[in-house]
Each structure stands twice: as structure tokens, then as C-alpha cells.
CSV table of C-alpha atoms in Angstrom, one decimal:
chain,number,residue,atom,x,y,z
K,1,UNK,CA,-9.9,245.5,137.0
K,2,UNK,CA,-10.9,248.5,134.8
K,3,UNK,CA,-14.2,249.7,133.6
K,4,UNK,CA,-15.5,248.1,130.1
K,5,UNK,CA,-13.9,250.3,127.1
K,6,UNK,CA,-14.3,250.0,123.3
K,7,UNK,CA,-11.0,250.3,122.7
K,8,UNK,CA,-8.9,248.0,120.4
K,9,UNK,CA,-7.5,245.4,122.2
K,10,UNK,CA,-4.4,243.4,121.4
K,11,UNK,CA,-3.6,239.4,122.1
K,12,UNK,CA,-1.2,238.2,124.3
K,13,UNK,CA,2.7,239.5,122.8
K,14,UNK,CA,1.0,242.1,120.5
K,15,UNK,CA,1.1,245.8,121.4
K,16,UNK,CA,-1.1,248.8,120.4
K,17,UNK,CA,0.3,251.9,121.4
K,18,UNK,CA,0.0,252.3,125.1
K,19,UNK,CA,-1.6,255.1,126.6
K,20,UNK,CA,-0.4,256.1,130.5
K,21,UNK,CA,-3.3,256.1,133.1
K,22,UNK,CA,-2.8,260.5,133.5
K,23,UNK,CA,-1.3,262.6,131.2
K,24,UNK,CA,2.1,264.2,132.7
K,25,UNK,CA,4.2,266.8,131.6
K,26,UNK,CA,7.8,265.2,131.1
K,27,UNK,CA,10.2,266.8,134.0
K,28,UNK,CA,13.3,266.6,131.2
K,29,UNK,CA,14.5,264.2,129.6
K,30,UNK,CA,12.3,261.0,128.9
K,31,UNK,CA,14.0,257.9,130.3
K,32,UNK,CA,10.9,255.1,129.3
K,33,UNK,CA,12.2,252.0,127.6
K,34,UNK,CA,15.5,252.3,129.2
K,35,UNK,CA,17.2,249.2,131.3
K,36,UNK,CA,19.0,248.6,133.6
K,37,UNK,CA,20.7,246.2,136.0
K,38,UNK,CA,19.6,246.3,139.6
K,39,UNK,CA,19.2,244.9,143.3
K,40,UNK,CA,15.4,244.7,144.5
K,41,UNK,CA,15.1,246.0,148.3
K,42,UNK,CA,12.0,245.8,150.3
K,43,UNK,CA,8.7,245.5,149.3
K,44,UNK,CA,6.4,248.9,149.1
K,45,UNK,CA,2.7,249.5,149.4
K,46,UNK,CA,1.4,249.6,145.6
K,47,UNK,CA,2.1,246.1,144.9
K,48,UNK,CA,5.8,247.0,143.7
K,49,UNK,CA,9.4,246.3,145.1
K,50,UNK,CA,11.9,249.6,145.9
K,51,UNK,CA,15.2,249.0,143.8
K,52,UNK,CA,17.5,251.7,144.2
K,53,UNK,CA,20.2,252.0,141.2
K,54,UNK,CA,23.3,251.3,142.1
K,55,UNK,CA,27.3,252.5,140.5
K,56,UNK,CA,26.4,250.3,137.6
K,57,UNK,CA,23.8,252.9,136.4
K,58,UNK,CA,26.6,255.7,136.1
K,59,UNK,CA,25.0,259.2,136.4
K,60,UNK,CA,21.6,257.6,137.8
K,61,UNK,CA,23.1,256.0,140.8
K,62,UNK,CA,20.6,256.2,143.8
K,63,UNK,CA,18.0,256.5,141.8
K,64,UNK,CA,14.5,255.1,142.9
K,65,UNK,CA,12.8,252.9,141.2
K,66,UNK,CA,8.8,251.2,142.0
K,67,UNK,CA,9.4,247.4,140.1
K,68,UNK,CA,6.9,245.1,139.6
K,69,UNK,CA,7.0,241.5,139.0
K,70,UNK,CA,10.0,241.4,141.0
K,71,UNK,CA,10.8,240.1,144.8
K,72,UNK,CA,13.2,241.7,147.6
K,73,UNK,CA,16.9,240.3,147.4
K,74,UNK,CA,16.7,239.6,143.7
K,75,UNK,CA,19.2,240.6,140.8
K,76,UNK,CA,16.8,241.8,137.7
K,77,UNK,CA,17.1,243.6,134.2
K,78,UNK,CA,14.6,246.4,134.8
K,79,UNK,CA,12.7,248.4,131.9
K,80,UNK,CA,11.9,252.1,133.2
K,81,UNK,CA,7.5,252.4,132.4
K,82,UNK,CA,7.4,255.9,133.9
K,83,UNK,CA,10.0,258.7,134.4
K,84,UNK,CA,11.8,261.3,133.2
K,85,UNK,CA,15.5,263.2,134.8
K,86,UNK,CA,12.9,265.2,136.7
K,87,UNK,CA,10.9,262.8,138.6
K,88,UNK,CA,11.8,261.7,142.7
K,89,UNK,CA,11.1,258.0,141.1
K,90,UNK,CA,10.9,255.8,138.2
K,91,UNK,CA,8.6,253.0,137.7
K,92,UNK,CA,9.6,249.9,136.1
K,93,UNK,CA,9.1,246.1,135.5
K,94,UNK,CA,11.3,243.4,135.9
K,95,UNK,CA,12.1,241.8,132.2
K,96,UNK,CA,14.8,239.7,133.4
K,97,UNK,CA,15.6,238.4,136.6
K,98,UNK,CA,19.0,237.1,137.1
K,99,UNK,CA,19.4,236.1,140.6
K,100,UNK,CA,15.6,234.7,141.4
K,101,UNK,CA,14.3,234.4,145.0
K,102,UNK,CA,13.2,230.7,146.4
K,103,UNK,CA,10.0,232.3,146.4
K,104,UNK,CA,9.9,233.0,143.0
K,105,UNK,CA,7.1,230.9,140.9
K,106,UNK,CA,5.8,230.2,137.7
K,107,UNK,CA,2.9,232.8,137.6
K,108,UNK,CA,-0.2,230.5,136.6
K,109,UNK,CA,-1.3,232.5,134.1
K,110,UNK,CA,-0.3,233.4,130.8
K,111,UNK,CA,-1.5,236.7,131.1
K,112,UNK,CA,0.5,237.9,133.8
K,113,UNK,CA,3.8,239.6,133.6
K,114,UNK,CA,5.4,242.9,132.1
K,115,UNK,CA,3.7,244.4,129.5
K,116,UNK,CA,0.6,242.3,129.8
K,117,UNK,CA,-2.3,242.2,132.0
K,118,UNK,CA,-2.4,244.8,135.4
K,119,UNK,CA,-4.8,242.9,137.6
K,120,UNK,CA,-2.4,240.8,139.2
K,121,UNK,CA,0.6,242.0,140.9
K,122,UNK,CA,1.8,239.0,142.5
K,123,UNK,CA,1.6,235.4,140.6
K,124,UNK,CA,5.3,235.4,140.7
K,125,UNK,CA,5.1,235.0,144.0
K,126,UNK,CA,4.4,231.7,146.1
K,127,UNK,CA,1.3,232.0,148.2
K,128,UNK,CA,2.8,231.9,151.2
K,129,UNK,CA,5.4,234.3,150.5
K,130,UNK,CA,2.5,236.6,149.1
K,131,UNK,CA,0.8,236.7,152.3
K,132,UNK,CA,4.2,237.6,153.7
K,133,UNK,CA,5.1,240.4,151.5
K,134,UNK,CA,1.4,241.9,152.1
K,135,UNK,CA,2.4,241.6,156.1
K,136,UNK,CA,5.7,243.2,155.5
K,137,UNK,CA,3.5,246.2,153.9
K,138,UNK,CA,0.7,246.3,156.8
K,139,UNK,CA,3.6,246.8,159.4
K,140,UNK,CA,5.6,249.1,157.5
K,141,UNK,CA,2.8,251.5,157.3
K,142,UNK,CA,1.7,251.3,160.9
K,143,UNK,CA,5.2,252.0,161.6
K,144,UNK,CA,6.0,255.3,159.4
K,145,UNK,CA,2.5,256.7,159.9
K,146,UNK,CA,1.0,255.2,163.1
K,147,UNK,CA,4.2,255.0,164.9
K,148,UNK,CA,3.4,251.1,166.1
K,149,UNK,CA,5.3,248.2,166.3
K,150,UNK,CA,2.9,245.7,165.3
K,151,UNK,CA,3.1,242.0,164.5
K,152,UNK,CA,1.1,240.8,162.0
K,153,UNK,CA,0.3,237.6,160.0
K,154,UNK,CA,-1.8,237.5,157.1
K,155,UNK,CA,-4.7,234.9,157.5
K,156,UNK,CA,-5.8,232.8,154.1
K,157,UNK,CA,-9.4,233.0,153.8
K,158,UNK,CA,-11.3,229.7,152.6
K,159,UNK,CA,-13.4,229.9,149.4
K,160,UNK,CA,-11.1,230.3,146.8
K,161,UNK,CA,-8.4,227.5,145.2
K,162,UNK,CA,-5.1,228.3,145.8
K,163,UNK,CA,-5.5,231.5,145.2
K,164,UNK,CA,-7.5,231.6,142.3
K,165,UNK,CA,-11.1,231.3,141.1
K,166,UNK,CA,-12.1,233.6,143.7
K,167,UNK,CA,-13.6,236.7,142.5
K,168,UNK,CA,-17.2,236.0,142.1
K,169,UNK,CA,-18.0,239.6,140.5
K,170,UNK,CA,-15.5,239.9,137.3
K,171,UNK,CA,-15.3,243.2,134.1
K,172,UNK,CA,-13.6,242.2,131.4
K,173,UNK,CA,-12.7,245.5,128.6
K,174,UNK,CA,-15.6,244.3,125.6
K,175,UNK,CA,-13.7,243.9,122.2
K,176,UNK,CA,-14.5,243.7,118.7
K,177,UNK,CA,-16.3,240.3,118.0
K,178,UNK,CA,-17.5,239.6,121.7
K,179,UNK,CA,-14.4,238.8,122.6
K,180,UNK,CA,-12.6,240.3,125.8
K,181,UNK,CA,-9.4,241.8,127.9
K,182,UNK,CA,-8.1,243.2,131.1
K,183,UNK,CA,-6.2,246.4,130.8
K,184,UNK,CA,-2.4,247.1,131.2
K,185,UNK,CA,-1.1,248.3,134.3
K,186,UNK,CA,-1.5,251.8,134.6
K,187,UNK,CA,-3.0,252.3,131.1
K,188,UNK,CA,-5.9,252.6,128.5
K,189,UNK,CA,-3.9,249.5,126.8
K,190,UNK,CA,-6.0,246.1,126.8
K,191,UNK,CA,-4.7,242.6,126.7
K,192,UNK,CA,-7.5,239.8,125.4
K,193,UNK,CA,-8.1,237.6,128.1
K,194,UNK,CA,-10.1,234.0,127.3
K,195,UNK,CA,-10.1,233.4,130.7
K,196,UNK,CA,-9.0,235.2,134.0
K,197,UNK,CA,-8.1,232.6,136.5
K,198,UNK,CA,-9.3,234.6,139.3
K,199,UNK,CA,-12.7,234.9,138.0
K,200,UNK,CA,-15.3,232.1,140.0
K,201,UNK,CA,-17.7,232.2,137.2
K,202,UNK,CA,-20.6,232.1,139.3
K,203,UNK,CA,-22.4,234.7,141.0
K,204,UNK,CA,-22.3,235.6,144.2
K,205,UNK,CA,-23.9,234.1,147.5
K,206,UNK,CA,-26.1,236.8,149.8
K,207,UNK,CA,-26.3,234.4,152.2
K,208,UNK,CA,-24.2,234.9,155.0
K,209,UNK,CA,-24.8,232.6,158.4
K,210,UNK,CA,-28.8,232.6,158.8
K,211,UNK,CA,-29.4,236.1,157.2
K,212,UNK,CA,-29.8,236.3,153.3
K,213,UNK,CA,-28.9,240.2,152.1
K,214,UNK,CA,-30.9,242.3,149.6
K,215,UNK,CA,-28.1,243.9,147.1
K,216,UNK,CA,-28.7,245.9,144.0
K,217,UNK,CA,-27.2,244.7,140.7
K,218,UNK,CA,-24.1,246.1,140.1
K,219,UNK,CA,-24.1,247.2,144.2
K,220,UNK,CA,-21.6,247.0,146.5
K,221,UNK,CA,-20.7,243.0,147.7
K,222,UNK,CA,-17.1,241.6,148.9
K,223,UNK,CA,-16.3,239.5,145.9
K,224,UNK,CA,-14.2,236.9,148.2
K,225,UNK,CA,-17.0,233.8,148.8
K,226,UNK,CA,-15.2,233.6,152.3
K,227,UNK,CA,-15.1,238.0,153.1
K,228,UNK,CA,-18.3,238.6,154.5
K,229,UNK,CA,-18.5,235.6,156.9
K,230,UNK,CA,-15.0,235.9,158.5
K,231,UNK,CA,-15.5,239.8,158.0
K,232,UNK,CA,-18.5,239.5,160.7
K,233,UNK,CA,-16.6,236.8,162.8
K,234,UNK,CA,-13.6,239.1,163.0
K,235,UNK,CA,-15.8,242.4,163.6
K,236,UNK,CA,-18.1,240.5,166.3
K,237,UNK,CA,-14.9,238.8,167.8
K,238,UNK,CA,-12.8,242.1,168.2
K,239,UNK,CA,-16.5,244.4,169.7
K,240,UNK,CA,-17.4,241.7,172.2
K,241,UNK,CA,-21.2,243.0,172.0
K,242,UNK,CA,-23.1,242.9,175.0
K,243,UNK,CA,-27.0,242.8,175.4
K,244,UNK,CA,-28.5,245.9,175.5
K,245,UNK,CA,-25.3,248.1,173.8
K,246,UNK,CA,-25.9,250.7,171.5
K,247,UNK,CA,-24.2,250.1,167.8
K,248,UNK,CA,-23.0,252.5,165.3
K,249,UNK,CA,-22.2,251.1,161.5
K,250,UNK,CA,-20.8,253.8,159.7
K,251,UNK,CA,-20.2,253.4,155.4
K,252,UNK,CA,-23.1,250.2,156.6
K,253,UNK,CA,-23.4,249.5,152.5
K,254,UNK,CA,-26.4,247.1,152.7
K,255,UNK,CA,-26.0,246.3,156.6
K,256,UNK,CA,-23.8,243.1,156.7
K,257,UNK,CA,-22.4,244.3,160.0
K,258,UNK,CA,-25.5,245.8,161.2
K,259,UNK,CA,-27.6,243.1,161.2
K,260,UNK,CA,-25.1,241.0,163.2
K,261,UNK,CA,-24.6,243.6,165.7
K,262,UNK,CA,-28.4,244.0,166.0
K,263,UNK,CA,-28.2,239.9,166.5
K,264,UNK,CA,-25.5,240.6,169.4
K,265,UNK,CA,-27.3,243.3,171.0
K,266,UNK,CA,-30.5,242.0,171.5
K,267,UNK,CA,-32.8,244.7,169.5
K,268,UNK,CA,-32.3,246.1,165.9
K,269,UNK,CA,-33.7,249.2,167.5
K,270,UNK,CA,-30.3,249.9,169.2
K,271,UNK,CA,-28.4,250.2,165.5
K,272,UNK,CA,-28.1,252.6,163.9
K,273,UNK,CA,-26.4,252.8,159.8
K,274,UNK,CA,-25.1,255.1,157.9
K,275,UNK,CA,-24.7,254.7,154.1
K,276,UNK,CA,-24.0,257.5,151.3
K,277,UNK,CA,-25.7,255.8,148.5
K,278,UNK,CA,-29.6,255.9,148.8
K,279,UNK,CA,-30.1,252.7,147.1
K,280,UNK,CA,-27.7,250.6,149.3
K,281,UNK,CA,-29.1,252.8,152.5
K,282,UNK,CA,-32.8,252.0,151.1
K,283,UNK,CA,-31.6,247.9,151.4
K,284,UNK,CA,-30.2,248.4,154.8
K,285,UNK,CA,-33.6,249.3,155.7
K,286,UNK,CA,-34.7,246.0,154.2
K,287,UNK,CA,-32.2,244.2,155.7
K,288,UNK,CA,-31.9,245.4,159.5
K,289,UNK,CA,-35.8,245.9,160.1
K,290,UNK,CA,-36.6,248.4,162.8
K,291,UNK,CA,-32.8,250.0,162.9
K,292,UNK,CA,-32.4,253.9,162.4
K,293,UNK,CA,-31.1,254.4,159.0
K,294,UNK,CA,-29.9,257.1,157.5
K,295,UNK,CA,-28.9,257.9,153.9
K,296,UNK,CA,-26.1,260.4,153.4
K,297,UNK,CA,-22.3,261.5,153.5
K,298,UNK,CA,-20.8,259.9,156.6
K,299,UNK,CA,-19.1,263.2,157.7
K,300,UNK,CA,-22.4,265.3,157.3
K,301,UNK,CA,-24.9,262.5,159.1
K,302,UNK,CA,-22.7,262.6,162.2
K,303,UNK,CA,-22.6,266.4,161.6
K,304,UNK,CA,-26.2,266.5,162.2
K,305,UNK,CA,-26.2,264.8,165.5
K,306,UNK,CA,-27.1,261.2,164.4
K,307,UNK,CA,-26.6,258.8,167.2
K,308,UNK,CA,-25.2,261.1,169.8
K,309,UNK,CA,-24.2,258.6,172.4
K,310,UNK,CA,-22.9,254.9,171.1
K,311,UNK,CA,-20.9,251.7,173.1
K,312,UNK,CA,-19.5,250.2,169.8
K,313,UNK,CA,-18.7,251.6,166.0
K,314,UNK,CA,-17.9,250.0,163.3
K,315,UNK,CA,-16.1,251.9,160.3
K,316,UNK,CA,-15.7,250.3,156.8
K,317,UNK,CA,-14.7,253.3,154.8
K,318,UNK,CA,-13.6,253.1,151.4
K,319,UNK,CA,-9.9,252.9,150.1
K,320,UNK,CA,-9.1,256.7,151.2
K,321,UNK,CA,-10.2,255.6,154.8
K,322,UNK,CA,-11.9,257.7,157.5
K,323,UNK,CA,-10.3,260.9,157.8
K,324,UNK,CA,-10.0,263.3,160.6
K,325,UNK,CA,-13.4,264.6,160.4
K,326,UNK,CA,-15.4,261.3,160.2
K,327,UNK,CA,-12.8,259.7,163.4
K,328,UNK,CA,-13.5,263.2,165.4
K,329,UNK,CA,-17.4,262.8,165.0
K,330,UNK,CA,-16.9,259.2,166.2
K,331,UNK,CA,-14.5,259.9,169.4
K,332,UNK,CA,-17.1,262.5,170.2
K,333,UNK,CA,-19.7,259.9,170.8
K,334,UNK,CA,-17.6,258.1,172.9
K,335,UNK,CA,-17.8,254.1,172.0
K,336,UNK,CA,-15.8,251.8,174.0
K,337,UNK,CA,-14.8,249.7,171.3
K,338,UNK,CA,-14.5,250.9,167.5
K,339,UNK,CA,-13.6,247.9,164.8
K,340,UNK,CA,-12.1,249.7,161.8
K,341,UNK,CA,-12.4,247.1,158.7
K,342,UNK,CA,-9.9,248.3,156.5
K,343,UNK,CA,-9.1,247.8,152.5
K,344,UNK,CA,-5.6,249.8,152.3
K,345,UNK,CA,-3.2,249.9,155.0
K,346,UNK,CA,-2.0,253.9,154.3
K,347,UNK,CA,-5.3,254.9,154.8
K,348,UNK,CA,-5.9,252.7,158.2
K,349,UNK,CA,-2.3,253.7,159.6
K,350,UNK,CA,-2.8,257.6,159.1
K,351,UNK,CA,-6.7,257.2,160.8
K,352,UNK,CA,-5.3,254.9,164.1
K,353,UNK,CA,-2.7,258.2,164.1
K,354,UNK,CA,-5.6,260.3,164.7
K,355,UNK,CA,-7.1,258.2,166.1
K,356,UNK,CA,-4.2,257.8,169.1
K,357,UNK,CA,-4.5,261.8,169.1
K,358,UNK,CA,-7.9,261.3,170.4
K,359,UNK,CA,-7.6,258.8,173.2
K,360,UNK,CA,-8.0,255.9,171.4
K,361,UNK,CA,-5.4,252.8,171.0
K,362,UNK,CA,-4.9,250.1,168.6
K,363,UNK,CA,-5.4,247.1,170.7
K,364,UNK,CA,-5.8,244.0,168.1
K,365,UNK,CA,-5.3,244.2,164.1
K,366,UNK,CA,-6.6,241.0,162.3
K,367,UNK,CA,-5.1,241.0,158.8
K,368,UNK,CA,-6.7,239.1,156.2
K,369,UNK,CA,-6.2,237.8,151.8
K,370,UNK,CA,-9.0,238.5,150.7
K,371,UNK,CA,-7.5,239.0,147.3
K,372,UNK,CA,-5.1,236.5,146.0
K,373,UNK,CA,-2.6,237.2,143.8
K,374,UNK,CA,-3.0,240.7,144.1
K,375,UNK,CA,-1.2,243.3,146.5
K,376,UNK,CA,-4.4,244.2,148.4
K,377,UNK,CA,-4.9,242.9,151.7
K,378,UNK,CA,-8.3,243.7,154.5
K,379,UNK,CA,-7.4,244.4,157.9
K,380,UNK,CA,-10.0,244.5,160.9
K,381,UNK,CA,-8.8,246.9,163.5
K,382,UNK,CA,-9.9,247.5,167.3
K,383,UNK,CA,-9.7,250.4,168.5
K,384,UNK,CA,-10.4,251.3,172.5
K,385,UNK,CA,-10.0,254.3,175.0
K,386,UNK,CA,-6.4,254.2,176.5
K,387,UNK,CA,-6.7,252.9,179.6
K,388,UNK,CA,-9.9,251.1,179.3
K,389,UNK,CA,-10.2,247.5,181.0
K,390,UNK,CA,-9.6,244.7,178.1
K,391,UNK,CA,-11.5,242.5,179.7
């Protein structure tokens, strides 16, 4: 979803002219709006297939191309939406599909498709499949940067319906004449939307199990109704706290996992949280009573010495993930158990590779759909000393 814009939008078929996401200096020739014929491969990371062009495209054969709206195995017309001679790849959507895959379906809404709104990536795709696709993608990237073989299944979540009507915080692009739209893939472009059928049109529960959360407007709130509950369960269930250990909840937002872990612990004078925004650090406050909290940059708080010895960490960084520096300062403190609740696999396969530099192993990966429709998937990841005991 993009970020409200004034804009001119356009209905459903009509165009305005399209503006790319970042300007780029052409490397050559300009090959956008060309097509060609192609065989999908594997699915990537990005919500896109990798087709490679084959003797059919003449001087272009073995190029790369990123194409949405199709599936792996598949025989599609292809429009090229980014590229030039220069590029290492093209993007490009699927216009035409002339071999379809059994897992092809009718996306369920009528915004979704080339040219037309970017939030989905996947209605094309049975549910099922989509959860297989977004598996494919979890293990791929453990195995290029992590260097793991690792099976994974991607669980459904319950609160939405089939997939839709699940996203219980929407933005819609405000248009002329109160009406509204979604933007283009990878553009300033806007469709008018009457209705996206993700949106839950309601607003979101803070309740989670006994505990009702403080959140700001506008702040920081899984907008799954199912996230935050099997979040915790999958968190608790992969830490096994025991009375009396001391917790660390790093990027803690308003202290959903904190306040569980001060639950399993016995004392919420054993937690401590660190957030980087003061106003979601200032509700952690409210919402784990009596645990250290401490408002700042992740890197710099452990820096400073915060909460030099801990038994269990959880991470729940943002889409870049950890880092080096962050997964240093939490190896130095020496947990026994670390659960890493991830929102892009890339960024969790690179930091369980540093991770496994520093002693630490990937012993369970729960893998969850916490967005339908769409390529993202959340993963909950424990991480222990090599060698440790797993009972």
C-alpha cells in the first residue's frame, strides 16, 4: 500500500502517464513495452517469477526477466515494465498466459493484474499454492545465504476469509471528489479502488489473550486479526521461558512480546525493551509495568551496556533485519535461546549467517501467512548455542 497522494488517479482500464517508483538513467537502448514469448522458472523473493528468454527472443536469448502475475512452469506473452540493453534484468508482467498452471485462478478482484493495482502480487494464485510458492522462497533464501537445508511449510493463520478481508489498518491514494485508489506497482500511477477486498473495514483489536495494549494512532500494530496471538504462541513456544529467566525484547514496539515473557518469567522486573520510537517505547512502559525500558536505536542501547547478561532475546526487526552489529551485541550477552520474528526472509537468512558465525544455530523456523494474497510471509526463528541441550 502506498502513502496518500494528490495525484490524479485513473479508473480501472484507463491510464495516466506512469511514473517509475526511482528515476534511472537508461543503460542503452529502452526495451519497455516490448513482448515476448517465454517459459516461467522458479519463483523469486519480490513476489515475481524468474523467466529466462529463450531462442525465440533472437539477440536477447538468456535474458532475465522478474514476471509478475505469472506461475513457474507456465507459457506467457510477457510485456518488459523496466529495462534497457544495459540492465543484468528486465522486469515484466504476464499479459497473456498461454500454457496456465492448475494453480492458476481467477484473481477475486477486479483490480488486480498488469497494469492495475500493486498491492497484491498473488490472486492468480490458489491459496494453497500461495503458501507454497511463499515456502519455496523462505528455503531458497536460507539456502543461498544461510547455507541450510530447511523444510518449511507455511501455516494459514485464522482471522481472515480465504484470504481476504484481513487487513484491519488500510491507506487508500485520496482522489478528486472523495473518491480513492491504490497505486501501480512500482509507480506514482493510481488505480481508483471502490473497495479493496483485503481491507476488514474495522479497526483493530488490542486485545491479545488477557492483556489489552496501549497503541498510538497511526502506531505500529500487525494488521492480521490472527498475528499478534499466534505471534506470542509461536515466540513463547520456540523460548520455553522458565521462572526466574532474564528476557531481552529488542525493536519491543509497544511490548506485545514483553509482556508475555514478563507473564512466563514470573516478574516484569526481569524484562527488559528496547524500542527506537519514544512514543511506542513511552507505551511499553504502560504496558509491561515495572520492566526496564529504554527508548533508542537498538544498536546504540546495547552499545551502552543495557542488559548485560540475558537467558532469552527476542528480535523483531524491521524488513532490513538485524544486522551484524545488533546480532554481535546480542551473542555478547550470551542468551540460551534467541527467537528472531521475521517479516522478509533475505534479511532473516543473511542474520542466522552471522548468526552461525557467532555460535549460534537455527534449530526450529515456524513460517507463517500473515498476508494473503500478497508475497510477504513472517517467520519465527530459534536460534540456540551450538551444542546446547534441546531439552
Amino acid at each position: 500500500m502506498s502513502a496518500p497522494d494528490r495525484r490524479r488517479g485513473r479508473r480501472p482500464g484507463t491510464r495516466t502517464g506512469a511514473r517509475p517508483a526511482r528515476a534511472r538513467t537508461p543503460k542503452g537502448r529502452v526495451r519497455v513495452g516490448e513482448r515476448f514469448e517465454a517459459e516461467v522458472g522458479p519463483v523469486a523473493h519480490g513476489g515475481h517469477c524468474v523467466a529466462r528468454l529463450d531462442a525465440r527472443a533472437g539477440e536477447d536469448a538468456g535474458r532475465v526477466v522478474f514476471v509478475r502475475h505469472a506461475l513457474p512452469g507456465e507459457q506467457v506473452v510477457l510485456v518488459v515494465t523496466e529495462g534497457s540493453d544495459g540492465d543484468r534484468f528486465w522486469r515484466g508482467d504476464a499479459v497473456e498466459v498461454r500454457t496456465p498452471s492448475a494453480d492458476r485462478v481467477e484473481a477475486p478482484c477486479p483490480y488486480a493484474g498488469p497494469g492495475l493495482c500493486g498491492g497484491c502480487d498473488l490472486q492468480h494464485v490458489a491459496l494453497p499454492a500461495q503458501r507454497d510458492l511463499k515456502a519455496a522462497v523462505v528455503r531458497e533464501q536460507l539456502a543461498r545465504l544461510a547455507g541450510l537445508d530447511v523444510d518449511v511449510t507455511v501455516e494459514a493463520v485464522p482471522g481472515d476469509d480465504e484470504g481476504l478481508r484481513w487487513r484491519t489498518r488500510h491507506h487508500y491514494v485520496d482522489l478528486p471528489g472523495g473518491r480513492q485508489g491504490m497505486r501501480v506497482h512500482r509507480s506514482h500511477e493510481v488505480v481508483e479502488v471502490d473497495d479493496c477486498l483485503l481491507d476488514a473495514h474495522r479497526p483493530p483489536s488490542y486485545d491479545v489473550g488477557p492483556h489489552t495494549f496501549a497503541v498510538a494512532d497511526g502506531g505500529f500494530w500487525q494488521v492480521h486479526p490472527g498475528a499478534p496471538g499466534v505471534l506470542v504462541e509461536s515466540v513463547l513456544a520456540a523460548l520455553a521461558p522458565r521462572s526466574g529467566e532474564r528476557a531481552l525484547d529488542l525493536y519491543a514496539g509497544v511490548g506485545l512480546f514483553g509482556r508475555f515473557l514478563a507473564d512466563a518469567v514470573g516478574d516484569t522486573e526481569l524484562v527488559s525493551l528496547v524500542e527506537a520510537d519514544a512514543e511506542a517505547a513511552s507505551l511499553s512502559a504502560e504496558n509491561v509495568p515495572g520492566a526496564e525500558v529504554h527508548a533508542g536505536p537498538v544498536e546504540q542501547v546495547l552499545g551502552a551496556g543495557v542488559a548485560p547478561e540475558v537467558d532469552l532475546v527476542v528480535l523483531d526487526p524491521p524488513r532490513t533485519g538485524a544486522r551484524r552489529p545488533v546480532v554481535e551485541q546480542v551473542v555478547a550477552r550470551g542468551p540460551r535461546a534467541v527467537a528472531y520474528v521475521a517479516c522478509d526472509p533475505a534479511a532473516l537468512a543473511r542474520d542466522v549467517a552471522t548468526f552461525a558465525e557467532l555460535g549460534y544455530e537455527l534449530r526450529s523456523l515456524r513460517a507463517l501467512d500473515l498476508f494473503p494474497m500478497t508475497h510477504h510471509v513472517e517467520c519465527v526463528a530459534l536460534l540456540e548455542k551450538v551444542g546446547s541441550d534441546l531439552g
